[in-house]
Amino acid sequence: MAKKILVTGGTGFIGAGIVKRLLADGHTVRVLDNNSRGADRRLKDVHGQYEMVEADIRDLAKVSDAVKGMDCVAHLAYVNGTEFFYTKPDLVLDVGVKGMTNVIDACIAHGVGDFVLASSSEVYQTPPVVPTPETVPLVVPDPLNPRYSYGGGKIICELMALNYGRKHFERMTIFRPHNVYGPDMGWEHVLPQFVLRMKDVHAATPAGRPVTFPIQGSGQETRSFVYIDDFVDGLALMMDKAEHMSIYHIGTMDEVSVADVARQVGAFFGRAVELVPGTLQPGGTMRRCPDIAKLAGLGYAPKVSLAQGVPLLAQWYVDNAGLMPASKD
């Protein structure tokens, strides 16, 4: 059944992906974003098909106006990007917690019955089990480490969604993305940074020689990456079929080392790679791979491998390196 859906953070990387999918599925979509990190270009293919509200998620009056008349709110607005966790933890929490409070208050005021929250794999930091199910404990290992501003804020948002959800919503669902990637995903993430650094060392290294490529950590740290198209399929499926008060991981179970990721990026440029290990940032996690059995039970089956997805991402960043902002403030 077609719904009227508000997507906060809808010009962000993940937000734009779900906006386009919701429109394709016949829903009426309103987007709220201040474009501080989002970009209208991500929705250029569907301009004119959605209503845009340019506003800060911390502005209650504007959030309330945007929520009014909606059947469902998908709340994705947040400050993402590992660099910001360390350099702007106060901003991460300000946007995260104030934004969540405003959205919940507006939904209650206007009788919105369906609420979808974007959380993160960062809520459990270093998981006790890999692959990791949705039921593991949520933790903040060190409150003095600014990195945990992000995961801590997401834990607060989950607690609010669950505890307000019991009383005020007909259906409340939470999804935890796991390393979503693809073209135009932003500039503060490992894959774009690898591509742009590899582009530079490739240009500076004589043909036929391996490139020397410094990394954080040993390279044996692992992640599981999910291509944006597969991620959007999973989120759309969850929004259609998930039950009230449910939490779902969205990702893949293809665990890959950071070293192998660097080699795949090097292969895009036709280069062998000699890695130079470095210091892992405080709070970095050795392994992360979600158990996606719960979402698979609804019919989820990711299709795009990392080997297929990395060239698509890399080509976009090579072609659009000039779009990188001079300052990320």
mmCIF file with all atom_site columns, N, CA and C in Angstrom, residues 43 47 54 86 101 157 195 213 229 244 249 294:
data_model
loop_
_atom_site.group_PDB
_atom_site.id
_atom_site.type_symbol
_atom_site.label_atom_id
_atom_site.label_alt_id
_atom_site.label_comp_id
_atom_site.label_asym_id
_atom_site.label_entity_id
_atom_site.label_seq_id
_atom_site.pdbx_PDB_ins_code
_atom_site.Cartn_x
_atom_site.Cartn_y
_atom_site.Cartn_z
_atom_site.occupancy
_atom_site.B_iso_or_equiv
_atom_site.pdbx_formal_charge
_atom_site.auth_seq_id
_atom_site.auth_comp_id
_atom_site.auth_asym_id
_atom_site.auth_atom_id
_atom_site.pdbx_PDB_model_num
ATOM 1  N N  . LEU A 1 43  ? 19.997 13.135  -5.852 1.00 0.00 ? 43  LEU A N  1
ATOM 2  C CA . LEU A 1 43  ? 18.589 12.905  -6.214 1.00 0.00 ? 43  LEU A CA 1
ATOM 3  C C  . LEU A 1 43  ? 18.243 13.521  -7.567 1.00 0.00 ? 43  LEU A C  1
ATOM 4  N N  . HIS A 1 47  ? 14.453 14.528  -9.402 1.00 0.00 ? 47  HIS A N  1
ATOM 5  C CA . HIS A 1 47  ? 14.035 15.899  -9.093 1.00 0.00 ? 47  HIS A CA 1
ATOM 6  C C  . HIS A 1 47  ? 12.619 16.145  -9.604 1.00 0.00 ? 47  HIS A C  1
ATOM 7  N N  . GLU A 1 54  ? 14.213 21.992  3.236  1.00 0.00 ? 54  GLU A N  1
ATOM 8  C CA . GLU A 1 54  ? 15.589 22.247  3.625  1.00 0.00 ? 54  GLU A CA 1
ATOM 9  C C  . GLU A 1 54  ? 15.586 22.825  5.027  1.00 0.00 ? 54  GLU A C  1
ATOM 10 N N  . TYR A 1 86  ? 35.964 11.701  15.789 1.00 0.00 ? 86  TYR A N  1
ATOM 11 C CA . TYR A 1 86  ? 37.135 12.123  16.562 1.00 0.00 ? 86  TYR A CA 1
ATOM 12 C C  . TYR A 1 86  ? 37.249 13.641  16.669 1.00 0.00 ? 86  TYR A C  1
ATOM 13 N N  . THR A 1 101 ? 15.095 13.491  19.469 1.00 0.00 ? 101 THR A N  1
ATOM 14 C CA . THR A 1 101 ? 14.044 14.018  20.339 1.00 0.00 ? 101 THR A CA 1
ATOM 15 C C  . THR A 1 101 ? 13.006 14.782  19.525 1.00 0.00 ? 101 THR A C  1
ATOM 16 N N  . CYS A 1 157 ? 19.558 6.789   20.643 1.00 0.00 ? 157 CYS A N  1
ATOM 17 C CA . CYS A 1 157 ? 18.460 6.794   19.675 1.00 0.00 ? 157 CYS A CA 1
ATOM 18 C C  . CYS A 1 157 ? 17.702 5.470   19.680 1.00 0.00 ? 157 CYS A C  1
ATOM 19 N N  . VAL A 1 195 ? 40.751 4.999   -2.502 1.00 0.00 ? 195 VAL A N  1
ATOM 20 C CA . VAL A 1 195 ? 40.770 5.268   -3.946 1.00 0.00 ? 195 VAL A CA 1
ATOM 21 C C  . VAL A 1 195 ? 41.552 6.540   -4.261 1.00 0.00 ? 195 VAL A C  1
ATOM 22 N N  . PHE A 1 213 ? 51.805 1.705   -0.072 1.00 0.00 ? 213 PHE A N  1
ATOM 23 C CA . PHE A 1 213 ? 50.519 2.223   0.384  1.00 0.00 ? 213 PHE A CA 1
ATOM 24 C C  . PHE A 1 213 ? 50.401 2.104   1.905  1.00 0.00 ? 213 PHE A C  1
ATOM 25 N N  . ASP A 1 229 ? 23.015 -0.674  -3.685 1.00 0.00 ? 229 ASP A N  1
ATOM 26 C CA . ASP A 1 229 ? 21.797 -1.249  -4.279 1.00 0.00 ? 229 ASP A CA 1
ATOM 27 C C  . ASP A 1 229 ? 21.284 -2.417  -3.446 1.00 0.00 ? 229 ASP A C  1
ATOM 28 N N  . HIS A 1 244 ? 6.604  -4.897  14.423 1.00 0.00 ? 244 HIS A N  1
ATOM 29 C CA . HIS A 1 244 ? 6.772  -3.872  15.453 1.00 0.00 ? 244 HIS A CA 1
ATOM 30 C C  . HIS A 1 244 ? 7.863  -4.271  16.450 1.00 0.00 ? 244 HIS A C  1
ATOM 31 N N  . HIS A 1 249 ? 19.966 -6.254  11.108 1.00 0.00 ? 249 HIS A N  1
ATOM 32 C CA . HIS A 1 249 ? 21.222 -5.932  10.456 1.00 0.00 ? 249 HIS A CA 1
ATOM 33 C C  . HIS A 1 249 ? 21.005 -5.933  8.943  1.00 0.00 ? 249 HIS A C  1
ATOM 34 N N  . LYS A 1 294 ? 18.375 -12.957 10.069 1.00 0.00 ? 294 LYS A N  1
ATOM 35 C CA . LYS A 1 294 ? 17.046 -12.441 10.398 1.00 0.00 ? 294 LYS A CA 1
ATOM 36 C C  . LYS A 1 294 ? 16.416 -11.747 9.190  1.00 0.00 ? 294 LYS A C  1
#
